[in-house]
C-alpha cells in the first residue's frame, strides 16, 4: 500500500463518525455482504459515509492492509475498525451494534 493510499483511507476513517468501505453504493450494493451491511445500518437508522472500493483499486487493496482484515465490507466507527458483515450481523443480533450507536448518539 502506498503512503498516499494509506493517507486517503486514514482521512476518510478519521473525518467521518461512521464509514462503510463496500463494493458498490448504498443504493446499488455489488455483493451480498455489502447489501447485508447496508441493511443493518439502515435498520439501526445510522447515518454513514460509504466508500465504493470497486472505483479505486488502491483503496480496494489498501483497506485490507489498513485494517489487517482480508474481506470487504469493513465498518469503522469513530476511527476504529468494527468488522465485516458477519461481525456486524452477530453484533446486530446480540444488540451490541445498536448499543454502540446508541452510546455514540447520546455522547454527542
PDB file of C-alpha atoms in Angstrom:
ATOM      1  CA  UNK A   1       0.000   0.000   0.000  1.00  0.00           C
ATOM      2  CA  UNK A   2       1.358   3.409  -0.897  1.00  0.00           C
ATOM      3  CA  UNK A   3       1.646   6.177   1.658  1.00  0.00           C
ATOM      4  CA  UNK A   4      -0.821   8.216  -0.424  1.00  0.00           C
ATOM      5  CA  UNK A   5      -3.442   5.455  -0.354  1.00  0.00           C
ATOM      6  CA  UNK A   6      -2.930   4.952   3.375  1.00  0.00           C
ATOM      7  CA  UNK A   7      -3.294   8.706   3.968  1.00  0.00           C
ATOM      8  CA  UNK A   8      -6.519   8.838   1.918  1.00  0.00           C
ATOM      9  CA  UNK A   9      -8.021   5.893   3.831  1.00  0.00           C
ATOM     10  CA  UNK A  10      -6.896   7.367   7.148  1.00  0.00           C
ATOM     11  CA  UNK A  11      -8.503  10.732   6.301  1.00  0.00           C
ATOM     12  CA  UNK A  12     -11.859   9.116   5.424  1.00  0.00           C
ATOM     13  CA  UNK A  13     -11.840   6.951   8.566  1.00  0.00           C
ATOM     14  CA  UNK A  14     -10.871   9.792  10.890  1.00  0.00           C
ATOM     15  CA  UNK A  15     -13.091  12.505   9.349  1.00  0.00           C
ATOM     16  CA  UNK A  16     -16.362  10.540   9.367  1.00  0.00           C
ATOM     17  CA  UNK A  17     -18.019   9.159  12.525  1.00  0.00           C
ATOM     18  CA  UNK A  18     -19.262   6.051  10.650  1.00  0.00           C
ATOM     19  CA  UNK A  19     -17.709   4.731   7.426  1.00  0.00           C
ATOM     20  CA  UNK A  20     -18.500   1.601   5.446  1.00  0.00           C
ATOM     21  CA  UNK A  21     -15.964   0.502   2.850  1.00  0.00           C
ATOM     22  CA  UNK A  22     -18.072  -1.612   0.497  1.00  0.00           C
ATOM     23  CA  UNK A  23     -18.489  -2.994  -3.004  1.00  0.00           C
ATOM     24  CA  UNK A  24     -20.910  -0.694  -4.793  1.00  0.00           C
ATOM     25  CA  UNK A  25     -23.034   2.045  -3.283  1.00  0.00           C
ATOM     26  CA  UNK A  26     -25.789   2.036  -0.648  1.00  0.00           C
ATOM     27  CA  UNK A  27     -28.401   2.222  -3.432  1.00  0.00           C
ATOM     28  CA  UNK A  28     -26.665  -0.403  -5.599  1.00  0.00           C
ATOM     29  CA  UNK A  29     -24.532  -2.753  -3.487  1.00  0.00           C
ATOM     30  CA  UNK A  30     -22.467  -5.061  -5.698  1.00  0.00           C
ATOM     31  CA  UNK A  31     -22.258  -8.070  -3.370  1.00  0.00           C
ATOM     32  CA  UNK A  32     -24.480  -9.774  -0.826  1.00  0.00           C
ATOM     33  CA  UNK A  33     -22.204  -8.968   2.094  1.00  0.00           C
ATOM     34  CA  UNK A  34     -22.232  -5.245   1.293  1.00  0.00           C
ATOM     35  CA  UNK A  35     -26.014  -5.398   0.855  1.00  0.00           C
ATOM     36  CA  UNK A  36     -26.380  -7.019   4.287  1.00  0.00           C
ATOM     37  CA  UNK A  37     -24.118  -4.392   5.895  1.00  0.00           C
ATOM     38  CA  UNK A  38     -26.226  -1.586   4.392  1.00  0.00           C
ATOM     39  CA  UNK A  39     -29.454  -3.244   5.562  1.00  0.00           C
ATOM     40  CA  UNK A  40     -28.124  -3.467   9.136  1.00  0.00           C
ATOM     41  CA  UNK A  41     -27.043   0.183   9.223  1.00  0.00           C
ATOM     42  CA  UNK A  42     -30.347   1.332   7.710  1.00  0.00           C
ATOM     43  CA  UNK A  43     -32.349  -0.779  10.177  1.00  0.00           C
ATOM     44  CA  UNK A  44     -30.467   0.919  13.010  1.00  0.00           C
ATOM     45  CA  UNK A  45     -31.115   4.349  11.454  1.00  0.00           C
ATOM     46  CA  UNK A  46     -27.405   5.143  11.330  1.00  0.00           C
ATOM     47  CA  UNK A  47     -26.074   7.910   9.106  1.00  0.00           C
ATOM     48  CA  UNK A  48     -22.851   6.802   7.478  1.00  0.00           C
ATOM     49  CA  UNK A  49     -20.340   7.595   4.781  1.00  0.00           C
ATOM     50  CA  UNK A  50     -19.684   4.878   2.210  1.00  0.00           C
ATOM     51  CA  UNK A  51     -16.660   4.243   0.020  1.00  0.00           C
ATOM     52  CA  UNK A  52     -17.069   2.124  -3.124  1.00  0.00           C
ATOM     53  CA  UNK A  53     -13.844   0.095  -3.297  1.00  0.00           C
ATOM     54  CA  UNK A  54     -14.688  -1.027  -6.842  1.00  0.00           C
ATOM     55  CA  UNK A  55     -13.986   2.524  -8.042  1.00  0.00           C
ATOM     56  CA  UNK A  56     -10.383   2.533  -6.804  1.00  0.00           C
ATOM     57  CA  UNK A  57      -8.075  -0.500  -6.832  1.00  0.00           C
ATOM     58  CA  UNK A  58      -5.646   1.263  -4.486  1.00  0.00           C
ATOM     59  CA  UNK A  59      -8.364   1.676  -1.864  1.00  0.00           C
ATOM     60  CA  UNK A  60      -9.689  -1.847  -2.515  1.00  0.00           C
ATOM     61  CA  UNK A  61      -6.324  -3.421  -1.687  1.00  0.00           C
ATOM     62  CA  UNK A  62      -5.199  -0.731   0.751  1.00  0.00           C
ATOM     63  CA  UNK A  63      -8.164  -1.054   3.097  1.00  0.00           C
ATOM     64  CA  UNK A  64      -7.313  -4.723   3.663  1.00  0.00           C
ATOM     65  CA  UNK A  65      -3.797  -3.784   4.775  1.00  0.00           C
ATOM     66  CA  UNK A  66      -5.065  -0.780   6.754  1.00  0.00           C
ATOM     67  CA  UNK A  67      -7.340  -2.939   8.916  1.00  0.00           C
ATOM     68  CA  UNK A  68      -5.395  -6.182   8.610  1.00  0.00           C
ATOM     69  CA  UNK A  69      -8.756  -7.709   7.627  1.00  0.00           C
ATOM     70  CA  UNK A  70      -8.985  -9.698   4.362  1.00  0.00           C
ATOM     71  CA  UNK A  71     -12.566  -9.013   3.270  1.00  0.00           C
ATOM     72  CA  UNK A  72     -14.900  -6.184   2.300  1.00  0.00           C
ATOM     73  CA  UNK A  73     -17.199  -4.647   3.551  1.00  0.00           C
ATOM     74  CA  UNK A  74     -15.467  -3.066   6.509  1.00  0.00           C
ATOM     75  CA  UNK A  75     -17.177  -0.867   9.097  1.00  0.00           C
ATOM     76  CA  UNK A  76     -15.386   1.863  11.052  1.00  0.00           C
ATOM     77  CA  UNK A  77     -16.934   3.787  13.944  1.00  0.00           C
ATOM     78  CA  UNK A  78     -15.143   6.765  15.476  1.00  0.00           C
ATOM     79  CA  UNK A  79     -11.924   5.819  13.693  1.00  0.00           C
ATOM     80  CA  UNK A  80     -11.970   2.232  14.992  1.00  0.00           C
ATOM     81  CA  UNK A  81     -12.366  -0.889  12.863  1.00  0.00           C
ATOM     82  CA  UNK A  82     -15.507  -2.762  13.940  1.00  0.00           C
ATOM     83  CA  UNK A  83     -15.582  -5.647  11.458  1.00  0.00           C
ATOM     84  CA  UNK A  84     -17.096  -7.070   8.307  1.00  0.00           C
ATOM     85  CA  UNK A  85     -20.666  -8.128   7.552  1.00  0.00           C
ATOM     86  CA  UNK A  86     -20.533 -11.348   9.625  1.00  0.00           C
ATOM     87  CA  UNK A  87     -19.311  -9.484  12.704  1.00  0.00           C
ATOM     88  CA  UNK A  88     -21.853  -6.720  12.056  1.00  0.00           C
ATOM     89  CA  UNK A  89     -24.626  -9.336  11.872  1.00  0.00           C
ATOM     90  CA  UNK A  90     -23.532 -11.012  15.114  1.00  0.00           C
ATOM     91  CA  UNK A  91     -23.291  -7.637  16.874  1.00  0.00           C
ATOM     92  CA  UNK A  92     -26.678  -6.584  15.469  1.00  0.00           C
ATOM     93  CA  UNK A  93     -28.379  -9.798  16.626  1.00  0.00           C
ATOM     94  CA  UNK A  94     -26.862  -9.550  20.114  1.00  0.00           C
ATOM     95  CA  UNK A  95     -27.839  -5.862  20.407  1.00  0.00           C
ATOM     96  CA  UNK A  96     -24.198  -4.836  20.720  1.00  0.00           C
ATOM     97  CA  UNK A  97     -24.161  -2.846  17.471  1.00  0.00           C
ATOM     98  CA  UNK A  98     -27.276  -0.924  18.475  1.00  0.00           C
ATOM     99  CA  UNK A  99     -25.647  -0.138  21.824  1.00  0.00           C
ATOM    100  CA  UNK A 100     -22.512   1.080  20.055  1.00  0.00           C
ATOM    101  CA  UNK A 101     -24.542   3.575  18.030  1.00  0.00           C
ATOM    102  CA  UNK A 102     -26.896   4.474  20.889  1.00  0.00           C
ATOM    103  CA  UNK A 103     -23.940   5.376  23.070  1.00  0.00           C
ATOM    104  CA  UNK A 104     -22.452   7.413  20.252  1.00  0.00           C
ATOM    105  CA  UNK A 105     -25.650   9.370  19.742  1.00  0.00           C
ATOM    106  CA  UNK A 106     -26.050  10.030  23.465  1.00  0.00           C
ATOM    107  CA  UNK A 107     -22.470  11.278  23.703  1.00  0.00           C
ATOM    108  CA  UNK A 108     -22.914  13.920  21.030  1.00  0.00           C
TER     109      UNK A 108
END
